[in-house]
Amino acid sequence: MKIHKLLRLTFFSLIVVVGMHTNQVMADDTPVVSSSASSASSASTPAPAQTLYKVTYHYLDWETKKQIKSDTTQQYTPGQTVTANWSIAKYIATPKTFVVTNDNMVINLWYNPVKYAVYFKYVDYYTGRQVKSTYRALYRVDTRLTPTSNVHGYKLVPVTVKVSTNNQWVTMRYKPTTWGRKTSNRFMMQVRSKNYTTWNAPYTSAAKKFGKTTSYAYSQVKITNEAQTKWGIYYQIQKKGRNLGWINRSGLKQISTYRLPYNYFSQLYQGAPQGCEGAALQMALSAQGLRIPGLREIYAATGYGWHLSPYQGFYGNPWNYGYATQTQTIYAAPFAAKTKRFAKGIANMTGASRGQIINEIRRGNAVVTWGDYAWNQNGRHVFHVMTIVGYRYGQFLIADPYAYGTRTFWVSTAQWEKINTNIRAIDSAGRIRSTPARMNVVVR
């Protein structure tokens, strides 16, 4: 019994000691895992997935600020450094470097459009000569150009071109123009010499030669129109209604004595002793080179007879000799109105001042004027109608149709004005008729 108890105690103590030793090893060392067990554990656990961020790109035009390409999305790992330099046709990219930091990044990429050099050449449409220095400009490829550059004295013929290649030349053609062209109110001038050229239009490279001043050198001419071109100021001139073309103003000089180029008409040779109004009108028409109606045609237009008032038509008979105590005439206003059928330039100037009449003469327009035979108002029976065909300082040149030969003379403008203002017609009883003052008719 004692031996048995002793053995049992010894075995128990051994177990305790062994157990204590075992616990101490577990606390100090890492457990070793068998290779087979380790492989089995690794196969059963999946590796973690790699996170990717999305980046959206906007491709923008530097000049227009507009998007030139649809948005694209690319994926990158967090923290990745990216240098974007994508190519787009007809554009030059501006590189951009950035770090991917989140999943909502929007990156603007800017692009400069490719530009080509275009050289412009400015030439005269008719001669091909250069009218302006050429210059170069840069334009985007495929740009359609409609140049509108102004050149002094020229008008552009529009042209549209497409920019497609480097060193592209564009020829821009210009037609010469005039400006300030208008009807002229200038006074008559004298042609300087026989050596000037006239043109069919105000001179430009498109103008054609009209003639030379040889046959009318030193003549007084009427100026009907004027214009300015790149080459200077030009006047359109005429003589007795005949167009002589356009001349540079340097070919003319101013004058102080004006003599209109008219034809003389006698009322007596035409059998109309009382037809001074009609013959005076014929001379005024001739200064413009217009058709000259006969006296019978003129008085058929005005009407005549003793039953008419001078405010209505010709009072009396233009074909008979008159009476010293009776005025046979037609007043200026109805005379202009009834004879306007012969020339649209016939105009009533009743009431016009001395200065207005002077200016009409200086512009080359003859004036039919109501006065008396000697311009001295010596007796009421000398009521008469004549034509003013010239002017110099203080005087009018008068053409009197009451003669078998040519009758012209100078009268002072002051005396003319006095008579033209105060002359009065008389009726069959010798009484003064109601008579308008300052009666005149111009033919322009």
Coordinates of C-alpha atoms in Angstrom, one line a residue:
M1 CA 0.0 0.0 0.0
K2 CA 2.7 2.5 0.8
I3 CA 4.6 1.6 -2.3
H4 CA 1.5 2.0 -4.4
K5 CA 0.7 5.4 -2.9
L6 CA 4.3 6.5 -3.4
L7 CA 4.2 5.6 -7.1
R8 CA 1.0 7.4 -7.6
L9 CA 2.4 10.6 -6.0
T10 CA 5.5 10.4 -8.0
F11 CA 3.5 10.1 -11.3
F12 CA 1.4 13.0 -10.4
S13 CA 4.4 15.2 -9.6
L14 CA 5.9 14.2 -12.9
I15 CA 2.8 15.3 -14.7
V16 CA 2.7 18.6 -13.0
V17 CA 6.4 19.3 -13.7
V18 CA 5.9 18.3 -17.4
G19 CA 2.9 20.5 -17.6
M20 CA 4.6 23.5 -16.2
H21 CA 7.4 23.1 -18.6
T22 CA 5.1 22.8 -21.6
N23 CA 3.3 26.1 -20.7
Q24 CA 6.6 28.0 -20.5
V25 CA 7.6 27.0 -24.1
M26 CA 4.3 28.2 -25.6
A27 CA 4.8 31.6 -24.0
D28 CA 8.3 32.2 -25.4
D29 CA 8.2 30.8 -29.1
T30 CA 6.2 31.2 -32.1
P31 CA 4.4 28.2 -33.2
V32 CA 5.6 26.5 -36.4
V33 CA 3.1 25.9 -39.1
S34 CA 3.7 23.0 -41.4
S35 CA 4.2 23.7 -45.0
S36 CA 1.1 21.8 -46.0
A37 CA -1.0 23.6 -43.5
S38 CA 0.4 27.0 -44.6
S39 CA -0.3 26.3 -48.2
A40 CA -3.9 25.3 -47.4
S41 CA -4.5 28.5 -45.5
S42 CA -3.0 30.7 -48.3
A43 CA -5.2 29.2 -51.0
S44 CA -8.4 29.8 -49.1
T45 CA -7.8 33.7 -48.6
P46 CA -8.2 36.1 -51.8
A47 CA -5.8 39.0 -52.4
P48 CA -7.3 42.5 -51.9
A49 CA -8.5 44.3 -55.3
Q50 CA -6.5 47.3 -56.6
T51 CA -8.4 50.7 -56.4
L52 CA -8.6 52.8 -59.6
Y53 CA -9.8 56.4 -60.0
K54 CA -11.6 57.9 -63.0
V55 CA -10.3 61.1 -64.5
T56 CA -12.5 63.1 -67.0
Y57 CA -10.8 65.3 -69.7
H58 CA -12.2 68.4 -71.4
Y59 CA -10.4 69.4 -74.6
L60 CA -10.7 73.1 -75.1
D61 CA -9.7 75.6 -77.8
W62 CA -7.5 78.4 -76.5
E63 CA -9.0 81.0 -78.8
T64 CA -12.7 80.2 -78.7
K65 CA -12.8 78.6 -75.2
K66 CA -15.1 76.0 -76.8
Q67 CA -14.8 72.2 -76.3
I68 CA -13.3 70.6 -79.4
K69 CA -13.6 67.0 -78.4
S70 CA -16.1 64.9 -76.5
D71 CA -15.2 64.1 -72.9
T72 CA -13.3 60.9 -72.3
T73 CA -12.8 59.0 -69.1
Q74 CA -9.6 57.2 -68.1
Q75 CA -8.7 55.2 -65.0
Y76 CA -5.6 55.6 -62.9
T77 CA -4.2 54.4 -59.6
P78 CA -4.4 56.7 -56.6
G79 CA -1.3 59.0 -56.4
Q80 CA -0.3 58.3 -60.0
T81 CA 1.4 61.2 -61.7
V82 CA 0.0 61.8 -65.2
T83 CA 1.3 64.0 -68.0
A84 CA -1.5 64.6 -70.5
N85 CA -0.4 65.5 -74.0
W86 CA -3.0 63.9 -76.3
S87 CA -2.8 64.9 -80.0
I88 CA -5.7 66.3 -81.9
A89 CA -5.6 67.0 -85.6
K90 CA -5.0 70.6 -86.6
Y91 CA -4.2 71.5 -83.0
I92 CA -1.1 71.8 -80.8
A93 CA -1.5 70.5 -77.3
T94 CA -0.4 72.2 -74.2
P95 CA 1.0 69.4 -71.9
K96 CA -0.3 69.2 -68.4
T97 CA 1.0 67.2 -65.4
F98 CA -1.1 66.3 -62.4
V99 CA -1.4 63.8 -59.6
V100 CA -4.5 61.6 -59.4
T101 CA -6.0 62.3 -56.0
N102 CA -9.7 61.3 -56.1
D103 CA -12.4 59.7 -58.2
N104 CA -14.0 63.0 -59.4
M105 CA -11.2 64.8 -61.1
V106 CA -11.9 66.9 -64.2
I107 CA -8.9 68.1 -66.1
N108 CA -9.0 70.9 -68.7
L109 CA -6.6 70.4 -71.6
W110 CA -5.9 73.4 -73.8
Y111 CA -5.1 73.3 -77.5
N112 CA -3.8 76.0 -79.8
P113 CA -5.2 75.8 -83.3
V114 CA -2.6 75.3 -86.1
K115 CA -2.2 78.5 -88.1
Y116 CA -0.8 79.1 -91.6
A117 CA 0.7 82.2 -93.1
V118 CA -1.4 83.9 -95.8
Y119 CA 0.2 86.6 -98.0
F120 CA -2.1 89.3 -99.5
K121 CA -1.4 91.1 -102.7
Y122 CA -3.4 94.2 -103.7
V123 CA -3.6 94.9 -107.4
D124 CA -5.5 97.2 -109.8
Y125 CA -8.4 95.3 -111.4
Y126 CA -7.7 96.8 -114.8
T127 CA -3.9 97.1 -115.0
G128 CA -2.7 94.5 -112.6
R129 CA -0.4 97.1 -110.9
Q130 CA 0.1 96.8 -107.2
V131 CA -2.0 99.4 -105.4
K132 CA -1.0 98.6 -101.8
S133 CA 1.9 96.8 -100.1
T134 CA 1.4 93.1 -99.5
Y135 CA 1.3 91.8 -95.9
R136 CA 1.2 88.5 -94.1
A137 CA -1.3 87.3 -91.6
L138 CA -1.8 84.0 -89.7
Y139 CA -5.1 82.2 -89.9
R140 CA -6.4 78.9 -88.6
V141 CA -6.3 76.0 -91.0
D142 CA -9.5 75.6 -93.0
T143 CA -10.6 79.2 -92.2
R144 CA -12.7 80.7 -95.0
L145 CA -11.7 84.3 -95.6
T146 CA -13.6 87.1 -97.3
P147 CA -11.1 90.0 -97.1
T148 CA -12.5 93.5 -96.8
S149 CA -9.4 95.6 -96.7
N150 CA -10.0 99.2 -97.9
V151 CA -7.7 100.9 -100.4
H152 CA -8.0 104.6 -100.8
G153 CA -9.6 105.4 -104.2
Y154 CA -10.5 101.7 -104.9
K155 CA -13.4 99.3 -104.4
L156 CA -12.6 95.7 -103.6
V157 CA -13.9 92.9 -105.8
P158 CA -14.9 90.4 -103.1
V159 CA -13.1 87.1 -103.1
T160 CA -13.4 84.1 -100.7
V161 CA -10.5 81.8 -100.0
K162 CA -9.9 78.7 -97.8
V163 CA -6.7 78.6 -95.7
S164 CA -5.2 75.3 -96.5
T165 CA -1.4 75.6 -96.9
N166 CA 1.5 77.5 -95.6
N167 CA 2.8 80.4 -97.6
Q168 CA -0.5 80.8 -99.4
W169 CA -0.9 83.9 -101.7
V170 CA -4.2 85.7 -102.1
T171 CA -4.6 88.3 -104.9
M172 CA -7.1 90.9 -104.0
R173 CA -8.3 93.0 -107.0
Y174 CA -9.6 96.5 -106.7
K175 CA -11.6 98.6 -109.1
P176 CA -10.7 102.3 -109.0
T177 CA -13.6 104.5 -107.8
T178 CA -14.6 108.1 -107.7
W179 CA -16.1 109.9 -104.7
G180 CA -17.8 113.2 -104.2
R181 CA -19.2 113.0 -107.7
K182 CA -22.0 115.5 -108.1
T183 CA -23.7 118.0 -110.4
S184 CA -21.5 121.0 -110.5
N185 CA -22.5 124.6 -109.7
R186 CA -19.1 125.9 -110.6
F187 CA -18.7 128.9 -112.9
M188 CA -17.4 128.6 -116.5
M189 CA -13.7 128.3 -117.0
Q190 CA -11.3 128.5 -119.9
V191 CA -9.3 125.7 -121.3
R192 CA -5.6 126.4 -120.7
S193 CA -4.1 124.9 -123.9
K194 CA -4.5 122.3 -126.6
N195 CA -2.3 119.7 -124.9
Y196 CA -4.7 118.3 -122.4
T197 CA -6.3 114.8 -122.6
T198 CA -9.9 114.3 -121.7
W199 CA -11.5 111.1 -120.5
N200 CA -14.8 109.3 -120.8
A201 CA -15.0 109.3 -117.0
P202 CA -13.2 110.9 -114.0
Y203 CA -9.7 109.5 -114.5
T204 CA -8.9 106.1 -113.1
S205 CA -7.1 103.2 -114.5
A206 CA -10.4 102.1 -116.0
A207 CA -11.0 105.4 -117.8
K208 CA -10.7 105.6 -121.6
K209 CA -9.3 108.5 -123.6
F210 CA -12.0 110.7 -124.9
G211 CA -10.0 113.2 -126.9
K212 CA -7.7 116.2 -126.8
T213 CA -8.4 119.9 -126.2
T214 CA -6.8 120.9 -129.5
S215 CA -10.0 122.1 -131.3
Y216 CA -11.3 124.2 -128.4
A217 CA -8.2 125.3 -126.6
Y218 CA -8.6 128.7 -124.9
S219 CA -12.4 128.4 -125.2
Q220 CA -14.8 129.1 -122.3
V221 CA -16.5 125.9 -121.3
K222 CA -19.4 125.0 -119.0
I223 CA -18.8 122.7 -116.1
T224 CA -21.6 120.2 -115.6
N225 CA -20.3 117.6 -113.2
E226 CA -17.3 117.2 -110.9
A227 CA -15.7 114.3 -109.1
Q228 CA -12.6 113.3 -107.2
T229 CA -10.5 110.2 -107.7
K230 CA -7.2 109.0 -106.4
W231 CA -5.5 111.0 -109.2
G232 CA -7.2 114.3 -108.5
I233 CA -10.3 116.4 -109.1
Y234 CA -11.9 116.2 -112.5
Y235 CA -14.6 118.3 -114.3
Q236 CA -16.9 117.2 -117.0
I237 CA -17.0 120.1 -119.5
Q238 CA -19.3 121.0 -122.4
K239 CA -19.7 123.7 -125.0
K240 CA -23.1 124.5 -126.5
G241 CA -24.4 121.3 -125.1
R242 CA -21.6 119.1 -126.6
N243 CA -19.9 116.9 -124.1
L244 CA -16.2 117.3 -124.2
G245 CA -15.3 114.7 -121.6
W246 CA -13.6 114.9 -118.2
I247 CA -10.5 117.0 -117.7
N248 CA -8.2 117.4 -114.7
R249 CA -8.9 120.8 -113.1
S250 CA -5.3 121.8 -113.8
G251 CA -6.3 122.0 -117.5
L252 CA -8.7 124.9 -116.8
K253 CA -8.3 128.4 -115.5
Q254 CA -10.7 130.9 -114.0
I255 CA -12.0 133.9 -116.0
S256 CA -13.4 137.3 -115.1
T257 CA -15.3 138.0 -118.4
Y258 CA -17.9 135.5 -119.4
R259 CA -19.2 135.2 -122.9
L260 CA -21.7 132.4 -123.7
P261 CA -21.3 130.5 -127.0
Y262 CA -24.7 131.3 -128.4
N263 CA -26.2 131.8 -131.9
Y264 CA -27.9 135.1 -132.7
F265 CA -31.5 135.1 -133.9
S266 CA -33.4 138.0 -135.4
Q267 CA -37.1 138.4 -134.8
L268 CA -37.2 140.6 -137.9
Y269 CA -35.7 138.1 -140.2
Q270 CA -38.3 135.6 -139.0
G271 CA -41.2 138.1 -139.8
A272 CA -42.2 138.7 -136.2
P273 CA -41.8 142.4 -135.3
Q274 CA -43.5 141.8 -132.0
G275 CA -41.9 138.4 -131.4
C276 CA -39.0 139.4 -129.2
E277 CA -39.8 136.9 -126.5
G278 CA -39.6 134.0 -128.9
A279 CA -36.4 135.1 -130.6
A280 CA -34.7 135.8 -127.2
L281 CA -35.6 132.3 -126.2
Q282 CA -34.1 130.9 -129.4
M283 CA -30.7 132.5 -128.4
A284 CA -30.9 131.2 -124.9
L285 CA -31.6 127.7 -126.2
S286 CA -28.7 127.9 -128.6
A287 CA -26.2 128.5 -125.7
Q288 CA -27.1 125.0 -124.5
G289 CA -26.9 123.4 -127.9
L290 CA -30.6 122.5 -127.7
R291 CA -33.1 122.2 -130.6
I292 CA -34.3 125.6 -131.7
P293 CA -38.0 125.7 -132.4
G294 CA -39.3 128.2 -134.9
L295 CA -41.2 131.3 -133.8
R296 CA -44.4 130.0 -135.1
E297 CA -43.9 126.8 -133.0
I298 CA -43.1 128.9 -130.0
Y299 CA -46.2 131.2 -130.3
A300 CA -48.4 128.3 -131.1
A301 CA -47.3 126.9 -127.7
T302 CA -48.0 130.2 -125.8
G303 CA -51.1 131.1 -127.7
Y304 CA -51.6 134.7 -128.9
G305 CA -54.5 137.1 -129.6
W306 CA -56.1 140.3 -128.4
H307 CA -58.4 138.3 -126.2
L308 CA -55.6 137.0 -124.0
S309 CA -54.1 138.6 -120.9
P310 CA -50.3 138.6 -120.7
Y311 CA -50.8 136.4 -117.7
Q312 CA -52.4 133.8 -119.9
G313 CA -50.5 134.0 -123.2
F314 CA -49.2 136.5 -125.8
Y315 CA -51.4 139.6 -125.8
G316 CA -51.5 140.8 -129.4
N317 CA -50.1 139.5 -132.7
P318 CA -46.3 138.7 -132.9
W319 CA -46.5 138.9 -136.7
N320 CA -47.7 142.5 -137.0
Y321 CA -46.0 145.8 -136.2
G322 CA -47.3 147.2 -133.0
Y323 CA -48.5 150.5 -131.8
A324 CA -46.4 153.0 -129.8
T325 CA -49.1 153.3 -127.2
Q326 CA -49.7 149.6 -126.7
T327 CA -47.5 146.7 -125.3
Q328 CA -47.9 143.3 -127.0
T329 CA -46.2 140.7 -124.8
I330 CA -46.4 137.7 -122.6
Y331 CA -45.1 137.8 -119.0
A332 CA -42.2 135.6 -117.8
A333 CA -44.1 133.1 -115.6
P334 CA -46.6 131.9 -118.3
F335 CA -43.9 132.1 -121.0
A336 CA -41.7 129.7 -119.0
A337 CA -44.5 127.4 -118.3
K338 CA -45.8 127.2 -121.9
T339 CA -42.4 126.8 -123.5
K340 CA -41.0 124.2 -121.1
R341 CA -42.0 121.6 -123.6
F342 CA -39.0 122.7 -125.7
A343 CA -36.4 122.2 -122.9
K344 CA -36.8 121.0 -119.3
G345 CA -34.1 123.5 -118.3
I346 CA -36.4 126.4 -119.0
A347 CA -37.3 128.0 -115.6
N348 CA -39.2 131.1 -114.4
M349 CA -36.9 133.5 -112.4
T350 CA -39.4 136.3 -111.8
G351 CA -38.3 138.2 -108.7
A352 CA -34.7 137.1 -108.9
S353 CA -32.0 139.4 -107.6
R354 CA -29.1 140.8 -109.6
G355 CA -26.7 138.4 -107.9
Q356 CA -28.8 135.4 -108.9
I357 CA -28.9 136.5 -112.5
I358 CA -25.1 137.1 -112.5
N359 CA -24.5 133.6 -111.2
E360 CA -26.7 132.0 -113.9
I361 CA -24.6 133.7 -116.5
R362 CA -21.3 132.7 -114.9
R363 CA -22.5 129.1 -114.9
G364 CA -23.1 129.3 -118.6
N365 CA -26.9 129.7 -118.6
A366 CA -28.4 132.4 -120.8
V367 CA -31.3 134.5 -119.4
V368 CA -34.3 135.9 -121.3
T369 CA -34.9 139.3 -119.6
W370 CA -37.8 141.9 -119.8
G371 CA -36.7 145.5 -120.1
D372 CA -36.8 148.3 -122.7
Y373 CA -35.1 148.8 -126.1
A374 CA -32.4 151.3 -124.9
W375 CA -32.4 150.3 -121.2
N376 CA -33.1 153.9 -120.2
Q377 CA -36.9 153.8 -119.6
N378 CA -37.2 156.8 -121.9
G379 CA -40.9 156.4 -122.7
R380 CA -43.3 153.6 -121.9
H381 CA -43.7 152.4 -125.5
V382 CA -40.2 150.8 -125.7
F383 CA -41.1 147.7 -123.7
H384 CA -38.8 145.0 -125.0
V385 CA -37.4 141.4 -124.3
M386 CA -33.8 140.4 -124.9
T387 CA -31.2 137.9 -123.8
I388 CA -28.3 138.2 -121.4
V389 CA -25.4 136.3 -122.9
G390 CA -22.4 137.5 -121.0
Y391 CA -21.1 139.2 -117.8
R392 CA -18.1 141.1 -116.6
Y393 CA -17.7 143.1 -113.4
G394 CA -20.6 145.6 -113.2
Q395 CA -22.0 144.8 -116.7
F396 CA -24.2 142.4 -118.6
L397 CA -23.8 141.6 -122.3
I398 CA -27.2 142.0 -124.0
A399 CA -28.2 140.3 -127.3
D400 CA -31.1 142.2 -128.8
P401 CA -33.2 140.2 -131.4
Y402 CA -34.7 143.4 -132.9
A403 CA -32.2 143.9 -135.7
Y404 CA -31.5 142.6 -139.2
G405 CA -27.9 142.3 -138.2
T406 CA -26.4 141.2 -134.9
R407 CA -27.1 143.7 -132.2
T408 CA -25.2 143.2 -128.9
F409 CA -24.0 145.7 -126.3
W410 CA -23.0 146.0 -122.6
V411 CA -25.3 147.6 -120.1
S412 CA -24.5 148.2 -116.4
T413 CA -25.9 145.7 -114.0
A414 CA -27.3 148.6 -111.9
Q415 CA -29.1 150.1 -114.8
W416 CA -30.4 146.7 -115.9
E417 CA -31.7 146.1 -112.5
K418 CA -33.5 149.4 -112.4
I419 CA -35.2 148.9 -115.7
N420 CA -36.0 145.2 -115.1
T421 CA -37.6 146.1 -111.8
N422 CA -39.7 149.1 -112.9
I423 CA -40.7 148.5 -116.6
R424 CA -44.4 148.5 -117.1
A425 CA -46.7 147.3 -119.9
I426 CA -49.5 149.5 -121.3
D427 CA -52.9 148.5 -122.7
S428 CA -54.7 149.7 -125.8
A429 CA -56.0 152.8 -124.0
G430 CA -52.5 153.8 -123.0
R431 CA -53.0 152.8 -119.4
I432 CA -50.3 151.0 -117.3
R433 CA -51.1 147.4 -116.9
S434 CA -50.4 145.3 -113.8
T435 CA -46.8 144.1 -114.6
P436 CA -44.7 141.8 -112.4
A437 CA -41.3 143.3 -111.4
R438 CA -38.0 141.6 -112.3
M439 CA -39.2 139.3 -115.0
N440 CA -36.6 136.8 -116.3
V441 CA -36.5 133.3 -117.7
V442 CA -33.4 131.1 -117.5
V443 CA -32.4 128.2 -119.8
R444 CA -30.1 125.8 -118.0

